[in-house]
Amino acid sequence: MEQYIVIHYGEIALKLGNRKFFEAKLIENIRKALKDLGEIWLKHQHGRIIILIEENYDLELIRQKLQKVFGIEYFVFAHNSEQDIEQIKKDLYSLIKKKKFKTFRITVRRSQKAFPINSQRVAQELGEFVMKKMKKKVDLENFDLNIFVDIVENFAFLYFEKIECSGGLPVGVSESLLCLLSGGIDSPVAANLMQKRGARIVYVHFDAYPATPKENSEKVKELVRVLNEYQNNSKLYLVPFLEIQKEILKIAPEDYRVIFYRRAMLRISEKIASKEDILALVTGESLGQVASQTVENIKAISEATSMPILRPLIGFNKEEIIEVARKIGTFELSAQPFTDCCSLYVPKHPVTRADLNIILDKEKNWDFEKIINKAIKNTQLIKI
Ligand code: ATP
Ligand code: MG
């Protein structure tokens, strides 16, 4: 019996947009995720993507890779029998005879109407066969083993497990976004949530080296590598930020420094975004999590750019963010100690209700164009 991977994608997502484009992207992303397998046999038919499993394939590795391809609802590893009920019995028996179970159910799907027996009768016949041959009990609710039989197109798939994935949209079907990535817990999660909505992410990190350790940028690169499991490869802009911070120390009230840092970050990000033809920014802000994330401060910060800023975590609790971070594999890295540039030279009690007039008044005498352009000139573009 040949074995196949059968991939199912979200039907709901398809109603919203361009089906062909969605499917083509999904297939492209699946091919990229499985590129280590070399040339693969892949067939796309009626809402399913079918891949032939060769003998040397590492199914555990394939499972891990496919679970990170957004757009997939679930997939299965199936044996292909024949569209013949007697052959299905034989093949099914060979697959389950060594399995340990007391109760079972049969779940049949038949979309191949040329197959003469309807799904209910297929289930009945196979159920009786397993009961008699193996002395097992049918239990539709509390079963040890679910035997799936899909009679579709020219296949008769037999399998026992659906491997659930995250759904979402294939990366690349939405516009690309520029994510302000720190070494913290939140922004990598924000990036991943936007990947899940189909956006390819470009990253920008602001680095206060040598006031912060050199390892910072290594850690950020490592985070991008983990996030690359969802989009194959990325660009990371590494911006030297210390000089700008020192300039800010000269003009900003002490309790406003973080706000000034952030505004400078947005101005630089906006320039990078326009170079990349990107229309919106992403940050890991969550309402009220820290002093800089009150509504007043978010307003005072956002006002530095006319670009939309997407904040996918705005309504998340820290625990919820951590849960996603663990799931996507960024938590361990993010949890390591890290001194962000934003924590340099800031007082214990930063302003929580920033007054935009004060900010504009102080920035008035500041030639930020010049200093920002210099930082951009010294920015490193890293392909990861
Ligand atoms: P994170 O866990 O993402 O660091 P945070 O809870 O520490 O977030 P802040 O320090 O207020 O929150 O940062 C808010 C957002 O600003 C971050 O989520 C990130 O998008 C951006 N940001 C902060 N520091 C940097 C940096 N050094 N480089 C790029 N972006 C940054
Ligand atoms: Mg942070």
CSV table of N, CA and C in Angstrom, one decimal, residues 116-272:
chain,number,residue,atom,x,y,z
A,116,PRO,N,-19.9,2.3,-5.4
A,116,PRO,CA,-21.3,1.9,-5.3
A,116,PRO,C,-21.9,1.9,-4.0
A,117,ILE,N,-21.2,1.9,-2.9
A,117,ILE,CA,-21.8,1.7,-1.6
A,117,ILE,C,-21.8,3.1,-0.8
A,118,ASN,N,-22.9,3.5,-0.2
A,118,ASN,CA,-22.8,4.8,0.4
A,118,ASN,C,-22.1,4.7,1.7
A,119,SER,N,-21.8,5.9,2.3
A,119,SER,CA,-20.8,5.9,3.4
A,119,SER,C,-21.4,5.2,4.6
A,120,GLN,N,-22.7,5.3,4.9
A,120,GLN,CA,-23.2,4.6,6.0
A,120,GLN,C,-23.0,3.1,5.9
A,121,ARG,N,-23.2,2.6,4.7
A,121,ARG,CA,-23.1,1.2,4.6
A,121,ARG,C,-21.6,0.7,4.6
A,122,VAL,N,-20.8,1.5,4.1
A,122,VAL,CA,-19.3,1.2,4.2
A,122,VAL,C,-19.0,1.1,5.7
A,123,ALA,N,-19.4,2.1,6.5
A,123,ALA,CA,-19.1,2.1,7.9
A,123,ALA,C,-19.7,0.8,8.6
A,124,GLN,N,-20.9,0.5,8.2
A,124,GLN,CA,-21.5,-0.7,8.8
A,124,GLN,C,-20.8,-2.0,8.5
A,125,GLU,N,-20.4,-2.1,7.2
A,125,GLU,CA,-19.8,-3.3,6.8
A,125,GLU,C,-18.4,-3.5,7.4
A,126,LEU,N,-17.6,-2.4,7.4
A,126,LEU,CA,-16.3,-2.4,8.0
A,126,LEU,C,-16.4,-2.6,9.5
A,127,GLY,N,-17.4,-2.0,10.1
A,127,GLY,CA,-17.6,-2.1,11.6
A,127,GLY,C,-17.8,-3.6,11.9
A,128,GLU,N,-18.7,-4.2,11.2
A,128,GLU,CA,-19.0,-5.7,11.5
A,128,GLU,C,-17.8,-6.5,11.2
A,129,PHE,N,-17.1,-6.2,10.2
A,129,PHE,CA,-15.8,-6.9,9.9
A,129,PHE,C,-14.8,-6.9,11.0
A,130,VAL,N,-14.6,-5.7,11.5
A,130,VAL,CA,-13.6,-5.5,12.6
A,130,VAL,C,-14.1,-6.2,13.9
A,131,MET,N,-15.4,-6.0,14.2
A,131,MET,CA,-16.0,-6.7,15.4
A,131,MET,C,-15.8,-8.2,15.3
A,132,LYS,N,-16.2,-8.8,14.2
A,132,LYS,CA,-16.1,-10.2,14.1
A,132,LYS,C,-14.7,-10.7,14.1
A,133,LYS,N,-13.9,-10.1,13.3
A,133,LYS,CA,-12.5,-10.6,13.0
A,133,LYS,C,-11.6,-10.4,14.2
A,134,MET,N,-11.8,-9.3,14.9
A,134,MET,CA,-10.9,-8.9,16.0
A,134,MET,C,-11.6,-8.9,17.4
A,135,LYS,N,-12.8,-9.2,17.4
A,135,LYS,CA,-13.6,-9.2,18.7
A,135,LYS,C,-13.4,-7.9,19.4
A,136,LYS,N,-13.7,-6.8,18.7
A,136,LYS,CA,-13.6,-5.5,19.3
A,136,LYS,C,-15.0,-4.9,19.3
A,137,LYS,N,-15.2,-3.9,20.2
A,137,LYS,CA,-16.6,-3.3,20.3
A,137,LYS,C,-16.6,-1.9,19.6
A,138,VAL,N,-17.8,-1.7,19.0
A,138,VAL,CA,-18.0,-0.3,18.4
A,138,VAL,C,-18.4,0.6,19.6
A,139,ASP,N,-17.9,1.8,19.6
A,139,ASP,CA,-18.3,2.8,20.5
A,139,ASP,C,-18.1,4.1,19.8
A,140,LEU,N,-19.2,4.7,19.4
A,140,LEU,CA,-19.1,5.9,18.6
A,140,LEU,C,-18.6,7.1,19.4
A,141,GLU,N,-18.8,7.1,20.7
A,141,GLU,CA,-18.4,8.3,21.5
A,141,GLU,C,-17.1,8.0,22.2
A,142,ASN,N,-17.0,7.0,22.9
A,142,ASN,CA,-15.7,6.7,23.7
A,142,ASN,C,-14.9,5.6,23.0
A,143,PHE,N,-14.2,5.9,22.0
A,143,PHE,CA,-13.5,4.9,21.2
A,143,PHE,C,-12.0,5.0,21.5
A,144,ASP,N,-11.3,3.9,21.5
A,144,ASP,CA,-9.8,3.9,21.6
A,144,ASP,C,-9.2,4.2,20.2
A,145,LEU,N,-9.9,3.8,19.2
A,145,LEU,CA,-9.4,3.9,17.8
A,145,LEU,C,-10.4,4.5,16.9
A,146,ASN,N,-10.1,5.5,16.2
A,146,ASN,CA,-11.0,6.0,15.2
A,146,ASN,C,-10.5,5.6,13.8
A,147,ILE,N,-11.2,4.8,13.1
A,147,ILE,CA,-10.7,4.4,11.8
A,147,ILE,C,-11.4,5.2,10.7
A,148,PHE,N,-10.6,6.1,10.1
A,148,PHE,CA,-11.1,6.9,9.0
A,148,PHE,C,-10.9,6.3,7.7
A,149,VAL,N,-12.0,6.4,6.9
A,149,VAL,CA,-12.0,5.8,5.5
A,149,VAL,C,-12.5,6.9,4.6
A,150,ASP,N,-11.6,7.4,3.8
A,150,ASP,CA,-12.0,8.5,2.8
A,150,ASP,C,-12.0,7.9,1.4
A,151,ILE,N,-13.1,7.9,0.8
A,151,ILE,CA,-13.2,7.4,-0.6
A,151,ILE,C,-13.4,8.6,-1.5
A,152,VAL,N,-12.3,9.1,-2.0
A,152,VAL,CA,-12.3,10.4,-2.7
A,152,VAL,C,-11.5,10.2,-4.0
A,153,GLU,N,-12.1,10.8,-5.1
A,153,GLU,CA,-11.4,10.7,-6.4
A,153,GLU,C,-11.0,9.3,-6.6
A,154,ASN,N,-9.7,9.1,-6.9
A,154,ASN,CA,-9.3,7.7,-7.2
A,154,ASN,C,-8.6,7.0,-6.0
A,155,PHE,N,-8.9,7.5,-4.8
A,155,PHE,CA,-8.2,7.0,-3.7
A,155,PHE,C,-9.2,6.3,-2.7
A,156,ALA,N,-8.6,5.5,-1.8
A,156,ALA,CA,-9.4,5.0,-0.7
A,156,ALA,C,-8.4,5.0,0.5
A,157,PHE,N,-8.4,6.2,1.1
A,157,PHE,CA,-7.5,6.5,2.2
A,157,PHE,C,-7.9,5.9,3.5
A,158,LEU,N,-7.0,5.2,4.2
A,158,LEU,CA,-7.2,4.7,5.6
A,158,LEU,C,-6.3,5.4,6.5
A,159,TYR,N,-6.8,5.9,7.6
A,159,TYR,CA,-5.9,6.5,8.6
A,159,TYR,C,-6.6,6.6,9.9
A,160,PHE,N,-5.8,7.0,11.0
A,160,PHE,CA,-6.3,6.9,12.3
A,160,PHE,C,-6.2,8.2,13.1
A,161,GLU,N,-5.6,9.1,12.5
A,161,GLU,CA,-5.3,10.4,13.3
A,161,GLU,C,-5.4,11.6,12.3
A,162,LYS,N,-6.1,12.6,12.8
A,162,LYS,CA,-6.0,13.9,12.1
A,162,LYS,C,-5.0,14.8,12.9
A,163,ILE,N,-4.1,15.3,12.2
A,163,ILE,CA,-3.1,16.2,12.9
A,163,ILE,C,-3.5,17.6,12.7
A,164,GLU,N,-4.0,18.2,13.8
A,164,GLU,CA,-4.5,19.6,13.7
A,164,GLU,C,-3.4,20.6,13.5
A,165,CYS,N,-3.6,21.6,12.7
A,165,CYS,CA,-2.7,22.7,12.5
A,165,CYS,C,-3.4,24.0,12.9
A,166,SER,N,-2.7,25.1,12.7
A,166,SER,CA,-3.2,26.4,13.2
A,166,SER,C,-4.2,27.1,12.2
A,167,GLY,N,-4.3,26.6,11.0
A,167,GLY,CA,-5.2,27.3,10.1
A,167,GLY,C,-4.6,28.6,9.7
A,168,GLY,N,-5.4,29.7,9.6
A,168,GLY,CA,-4.8,31.0,9.2
A,168,GLY,C,-4.7,31.1,7.7
A,169,LEU,N,-3.9,32.0,7.2
A,169,LEU,CA,-3.7,32.2,5.8
A,169,LEU,C,-2.3,31.9,5.4
A,170,PRO,N,-2.0,31.4,4.2
A,170,PRO,CA,-0.6,31.1,3.8
A,170,PRO,C,0.2,32.4,3.8
A,171,VAL,N,1.4,32.3,4.4
A,171,VAL,CA,2.3,33.5,4.4
A,171,VAL,C,2.5,33.9,2.9
A,172,GLY,N,2.3,35.2,2.7
A,172,GLY,CA,2.5,35.7,1.3
A,172,GLY,C,1.2,36.1,0.6
A,173,VAL,N,0.0,35.8,1.2
A,173,VAL,CA,-1.2,36.2,0.6
A,173,VAL,C,-1.6,37.6,1.0
A,174,SER,N,-1.1,38.0,2.2
A,174,SER,CA,-1.4,39.4,2.6
A,174,SER,C,-0.2,40.3,2.3
A,175,GLU,N,-0.3,41.6,2.4
A,175,GLU,CA,0.8,42.5,2.2
A,175,GLU,C,1.9,42.2,3.3
A,176,SER,N,3.2,42.4,2.9
A,176,SER,CA,4.2,42.3,3.9
A,176,SER,C,4.2,43.4,4.9
A,177,LEU,N,4.7,43.1,6.1
A,177,LEU,CA,4.7,44.0,7.2
A,177,LEU,C,6.1,44.2,7.8
A,178,LEU,N,6.3,45.3,8.4
A,178,LEU,CA,7.6,45.5,9.1
A,178,LEU,C,7.4,45.5,10.6
A,179,CYS,N,8.0,44.5,11.2
A,179,CYS,CA,7.9,44.3,12.7
A,179,CYS,C,9.0,44.8,13.4
A,180,LEU,N,8.7,45.7,14.4
A,180,LEU,CA,9.7,46.2,15.3
A,180,LEU,C,10.0,45.1,16.4
A,181,LEU,N,11.1,44.4,16.2
A,181,LEU,CA,11.4,43.2,17.0
A,181,LEU,C,12.5,43.5,18.0
A,182,SER,N,12.1,43.3,19.3
A,182,SER,CA,13.0,43.5,20.4
A,182,SER,C,13.5,42.1,20.7
A,183,GLY,N,14.2,42.0,21.8
A,183,GLY,CA,14.6,40.6,22.2
A,183,GLY,C,13.6,40.0,23.2
A,184,GLY,N,12.5,40.7,23.4
A,184,GLY,CA,11.6,40.4,24.5
A,184,GLY,C,10.6,39.3,24.1
A,185,ILE,N,9.6,39.1,24.9
A,185,ILE,CA,8.7,38.0,24.7
A,185,ILE,C,7.6,38.4,23.6
A,186,ASP,N,7.2,39.6,23.7
A,186,ASP,CA,6.0,40.0,23.0
A,186,ASP,C,6.1,40.2,21.5
A,187,SER,N,7.1,40.9,21.0
A,187,SER,CA,7.2,41.2,19.6
A,187,SER,C,7.3,40.0,18.7
A,188,PRO,N,8.1,38.9,19.1
A,188,PRO,CA,8.1,37.8,18.2
A,188,PRO,C,6.7,37.1,18.1
A,189,VAL,N,6.0,37.2,19.2
A,189,VAL,CA,4.6,36.6,19.1
A,189,VAL,C,3.7,37.5,18.2
A,190,ALA,N,3.9,38.8,18.3
A,190,ALA,CA,3.1,39.7,17.4
A,190,ALA,C,3.5,39.4,15.9
A,191,ALA,N,4.8,39.2,15.6
A,191,ALA,CA,5.2,38.9,14.3
A,191,ALA,C,4.5,37.6,13.8
A,192,ASN,N,4.5,36.6,14.7
A,192,ASN,CA,3.9,35.3,14.3
A,192,ASN,C,2.4,35.4,14.0
A,193,LEU,N,1.7,36.2,14.9
A,193,LEU,CA,0.3,36.3,14.6
A,193,LEU,C,0.0,36.9,13.3
A,194,MET,N,0.9,37.8,12.9
A,194,MET,CA,0.7,38.5,11.6
A,194,MET,C,1.1,37.5,10.4
A,195,GLN,N,2.1,36.7,10.7
A,195,GLN,CA,2.4,35.6,9.7
A,195,GLN,C,1.1,34.7,9.5
A,196,LYS,N,0.5,34.5,10.6
A,196,LYS,CA,-0.7,33.6,10.6
A,196,LYS,C,-1.8,34.2,9.8
A,197,ARG,N,-1.8,35.5,9.7
A,197,ARG,CA,-2.8,36.2,8.8
A,197,ARG,C,-2.3,36.4,7.4
A,198,GLY,N,-1.2,35.7,7.1
A,198,GLY,CA,-0.8,35.7,5.7
A,198,GLY,C,0.3,36.7,5.3
A,199,ALA,N,0.8,37.4,6.3
A,199,ALA,CA,1.8,38.5,6.0
A,199,ALA,C,3.2,37.9,6.2
A,200,ARG,N,4.0,38.3,5.2
A,200,ARG,CA,5.5,38.0,5.3
A,200,ARG,C,6.0,39.1,6.1
A,201,ILE,N,7.0,38.8,7.0
A,201,ILE,CA,7.5,39.8,7.9
A,201,ILE,C,8.9,40.2,7.6
A,202,VAL,N,9.1,41.5,7.6
A,202,VAL,CA,10.5,42.0,7.5
A,202,VAL,C,10.7,42.6,8.9
A,203,TYR,N,12.0,42.4,9.5
A,203,TYR,CA,12.2,42.8,10.9
A,203,TYR,C,13.1,44.0,11.0
A,204,VAL,N,12.9,44.9,12.0
A,204,VAL,CA,13.8,45.9,12.3
A,204,VAL,C,14.1,45.8,13.8
A,205,HIS,N,15.4,45.9,14.2
A,205,HIS,CA,15.8,45.9,15.6
A,205,HIS,C,16.7,47.1,15.8
A,206,PHE,N,16.5,47.7,17.0
A,206,PHE,CA,17.3,48.9,17.4
A,206,PHE,C,18.2,48.5,18.5
A,207,ASP,N,19.5,48.7,18.2
A,207,ASP,CA,20.5,48.1,19.0
A,207,ASP,C,21.4,49.2,19.6
A,208,ALA,N,21.5,49.2,21.0
A,208,ALA,CA,22.3,50.3,21.6
A,208,ALA,C,23.7,49.9,21.9
A,209,TYR,N,24.2,48.9,21.2
A,209,TYR,CA,25.6,48.5,21.3
A,209,TYR,C,26.5,49.7,21.1
A,210,PRO,N,27.5,49.9,21.9
A,210,PRO,CA,28.1,49.1,23.0
A,210,PRO,C,27.6,49.3,24.4
A,211,ALA,N,26.5,50.1,24.5
A,211,ALA,CA,25.9,50.3,25.8
A,211,ALA,C,25.1,49.0,26.3
A,212,THR,N,24.7,48.2,25.3
A,212,THR,CA,24.1,46.9,25.6
A,212,THR,C,25.0,45.9,25.0
A,213,PRO,N,24.9,44.6,25.5
A,213,PRO,CA,25.9,43.6,25.1
A,213,PRO,C,25.8,43.2,23.6
A,214,LYS,N,26.9,42.8,23.0
A,214,LYS,CA,26.9,42.4,21.6
A,214,LYS,C,26.0,41.2,21.4
A,215,GLU,N,25.8,40.4,22.4
A,215,GLU,CA,24.9,39.2,22.3
A,215,GLU,C,23.5,39.6,21.9
A,216,ASN,N,23.1,40.8,22.2
A,216,ASN,CA,21.7,41.2,21.9
A,216,ASN,C,21.3,40.9,20.4
A,217,SER,N,22.2,41.4,19.5
A,217,SER,CA,21.9,41.2,18.1
A,217,SER,C,21.9,39.8,17.7
A,218,GLU,N,22.7,39.0,18.4
A,218,GLU,CA,22.8,37.5,18.1
A,218,GLU,C,21.4,36.9,18.5
A,219,LYS,N,20.9,37.3,19.6
A,219,LYS,CA,19.7,36.8,20.1
A,219,LYS,C,18.5,37.2,19.2
A,220,VAL,N,18.5,38.4,18.7
A,220,VAL,CA,17.5,38.8,17.8
A,220,VAL,C,17.6,38.0,16.5
A,221,LYS,N,18.8,37.7,16.0
A,221,LYS,CA,18.9,36.9,14.8
A,221,LYS,C,18.4,35.5,15.1
A,222,GLU,N,18.7,35.0,16.3
A,222,GLU,CA,18.2,33.7,16.6
A,222,GLU,C,16.6,33.6,16.6
A,223,LEU,N,16.0,34.7,17.1
A,223,LEU,CA,14.6,34.8,17.1
A,223,LEU,C,14.0,34.8,15.7
A,224,VAL,N,14.7,35.5,14.8
A,224,VAL,CA,14.3,35.6,13.4
A,224,VAL,C,14.4,34.2,12.8
A,225,ARG,N,15.4,33.4,13.2
A,225,ARG,CA,15.6,32.1,12.7
A,225,ARG,C,14.4,31.2,13.1
A,226,VAL,N,14.0,31.3,14.3
A,226,VAL,CA,12.8,30.5,14.8
A,226,VAL,C,11.6,30.9,14.0
A,227,LEU,N,11.4,32.2,13.8
A,227,LEU,CA,10.2,32.7,13.1
A,227,LEU,C,10.3,32.3,11.6
A,228,ASN,N,11.5,32.1,11.1
A,228,ASN,CA,11.7,31.7,9.7
A,228,ASN,C,11.1,30.3,9.4
A,229,GLU,N,10.8,29.5,10.5
A,229,GLU,CA,10.2,28.3,10.3
A,229,GLU,C,8.8,28.5,9.7
A,230,TYR,N,8.3,29.7,9.8
A,230,TYR,CA,7.0,30.0,9.3
A,230,TYR,C,7.0,30.7,8.0
A,231,GLN,N,8.2,31.2,7.6
A,231,GLN,CA,8.2,31.9,6.3
A,231,GLN,C,9.5,31.7,5.5
A,232,ASN,N,10.3,30.7,5.9
A,232,ASN,CA,11.4,30.3,5.1
A,232,ASN,C,12.6,31.2,5.2
A,233,ASN,N,12.5,32.5,4.8
A,233,ASN,CA,13.7,33.4,5.0
A,233,ASN,C,13.2,34.8,5.2
A,234,SER,N,14.1,35.6,5.8
A,234,SER,CA,13.7,37.0,6.1
A,234,SER,C,14.8,38.0,6.0
A,235,LYS,N,14.4,39.2,6.1
A,235,LYS,CA,15.4,40.3,6.1
A,235,LYS,C,15.3,40.9,7.5
A,236,LEU,N,16.4,41.2,8.1
A,236,LEU,CA,16.5,41.9,9.4
A,236,LEU,C,17.3,43.2,9.3
A,237,TYR,N,16.7,44.3,9.6
A,237,TYR,CA,17.5,45.6,9.6
A,237,TYR,C,17.9,45.8,11.0
A,238,LEU,N,19.2,46.0,11.2
A,238,LEU,CA,19.8,46.2,12.5
A,238,LEU,C,20.3,47.7,12.6
A,239,VAL,N,19.6,48.5,13.4
A,239,VAL,CA,19.8,49.9,13.4
A,239,VAL,C,20.6,50.3,14.6
A,240,PRO,N,21.8,51.0,14.5
A,240,PRO,CA,22.5,51.4,15.6
A,240,PRO,C,21.8,52.6,16.3
A,241,PHE,N,21.4,52.5,17.6
A,241,PHE,CA,20.5,53.4,18.2
A,241,PHE,C,21.1,54.3,19.3
A,242,LEU,N,22.3,53.9,19.7
A,242,LEU,CA,22.8,54.6,20.9
A,242,LEU,C,23.0,56.1,20.7
A,243,GLU,N,23.5,56.4,19.5
A,243,GLU,CA,23.8,57.8,19.3
A,243,GLU,C,22.5,58.6,19.3
A,244,ILE,N,21.4,58.1,18.8
A,244,ILE,CA,20.1,58.8,18.8
A,244,ILE,C,19.7,58.9,20.3
A,245,GLN,N,19.9,57.9,21.0
A,245,GLN,CA,19.4,57.9,22.4
A,245,GLN,C,20.2,59.1,23.2
A,246,LYS,N,21.5,59.2,22.8
A,246,LYS,CA,22.3,60.2,23.5
A,246,LYS,C,21.8,61.6,23.1
A,247,GLU,N,21.4,61.7,21.9
A,247,GLU,CA,20.8,63.0,21.5
A,247,GLU,C,19.5,63.3,22.2
A,248,ILE,N,18.7,62.2,22.4
A,248,ILE,CA,17.4,62.4,23.1
A,248,ILE,C,17.6,62.8,24.6
A,249,LEU,N,18.7,62.3,25.2
A,249,LEU,CA,19.0,62.7,26.6
A,249,LEU,C,19.2,64.2,26.7
A,250,LYS,N,19.6,64.8,25.6
A,250,LYS,CA,19.9,66.3,25.6
A,250,LYS,C,18.6,67.0,25.6
A,251,ILE,N,17.6,66.5,24.9
A,251,ILE,CA,16.4,67.3,24.7
A,251,ILE,C,15.1,66.9,25.5
A,252,ALA,N,15.0,65.6,25.8
A,252,ALA,CA,13.8,65.1,26.4
A,252,ALA,C,13.7,65.2,27.9
A,253,PRO,N,12.6,65.6,28.5
A,253,PRO,CA,12.5,65.4,29.9
A,253,PRO,C,12.7,64.0,30.3
A,254,GLU,N,13.3,63.8,31.5
A,254,GLU,CA,13.8,62.4,31.9
A,254,GLU,C,12.6,61.4,31.8
A,255,ASP,N,11.5,61.8,32.3
A,255,ASP,CA,10.4,60.8,32.3
A,255,ASP,C,9.7,60.6,30.9
A,256,TYR,N,10.2,61.4,29.9
A,256,TYR,CA,9.6,61.2,28.6
A,256,TYR,C,10.6,60.4,27.6
A,257,ARG,N,11.7,60.0,28.2
A,257,ARG,CA,12.7,59.5,27.3
A,257,ARG,C,12.3,58.3,26.4
A,258,VAL,N,11.6,57.3,27.1
A,258,VAL,CA,11.1,56.1,26.4
A,258,VAL,C,10.2,56.6,25.2
A,259,ILE,N,9.4,57.5,25.5
A,259,ILE,CA,8.5,58.0,24.4
A,259,ILE,C,9.3,58.6,23.2
A,260,PHE,N,10.3,59.3,23.6
A,260,PHE,CA,11.1,59.9,22.5
A,260,PHE,C,11.9,58.8,21.7
A,261,TYR,N,12.3,57.8,22.5
A,261,TYR,CA,13.0,56.6,21.8
A,261,TYR,C,12.1,56.0,20.8
A,262,ARG,N,10.9,55.8,21.3
A,262,ARG,CA,9.9,55.1,20.4
A,262,ARG,C,9.5,55.9,19.2
A,263,ARG,N,9.4,57.2,19.4
A,263,ARG,CA,9.0,58.0,18.3
A,263,ARG,C,10.2,58.0,17.2
A,264,ALA,N,11.4,58.0,17.7
A,264,ALA,CA,12.5,57.9,16.8
A,264,ALA,C,12.5,56.5,16.1
A,265,MET,N,12.2,55.5,16.8
A,265,MET,CA,12.1,54.1,16.2
A,265,MET,C,11.1,54.1,15.1
A,266,LEU,N,9.9,54.8,15.3
A,266,LEU,CA,8.9,54.8,14.3
A,266,LEU,C,9.3,55.5,13.1
A,267,ARG,N,10.0,56.6,13.3
A,267,ARG,CA,10.4,57.4,12.2
A,267,ARG,C,11.4,56.6,11.3
A,268,ILE,N,12.3,55.9,11.9
A,268,ILE,CA,13.3,55.1,11.2
A,268,ILE,C,12.5,54.0,10.5
A,269,SER,N,11.6,53.3,11.2
A,269,SER,CA,10.9,52.2,10.7
A,269,SER,C,10.1,52.6,9.4
A,270,GLU,N,9.5,53.8,9.5
A,270,GLU,CA,8.8,54.3,8.4
A,270,GLU,C,9.6,54.4,7.1
A,271,LYS,N,10.9,54.8,7.3
A,271,LYS,CA,11.7,55.0,6.1
A,271,LYS,C,12.1,53.6,5.6
A,272,ILE,N,12.4,52.7,6.5
A,272,ILE,CA,12.8,51.3,6.0
A,272,ILE,C,11.6,50.7,5.3
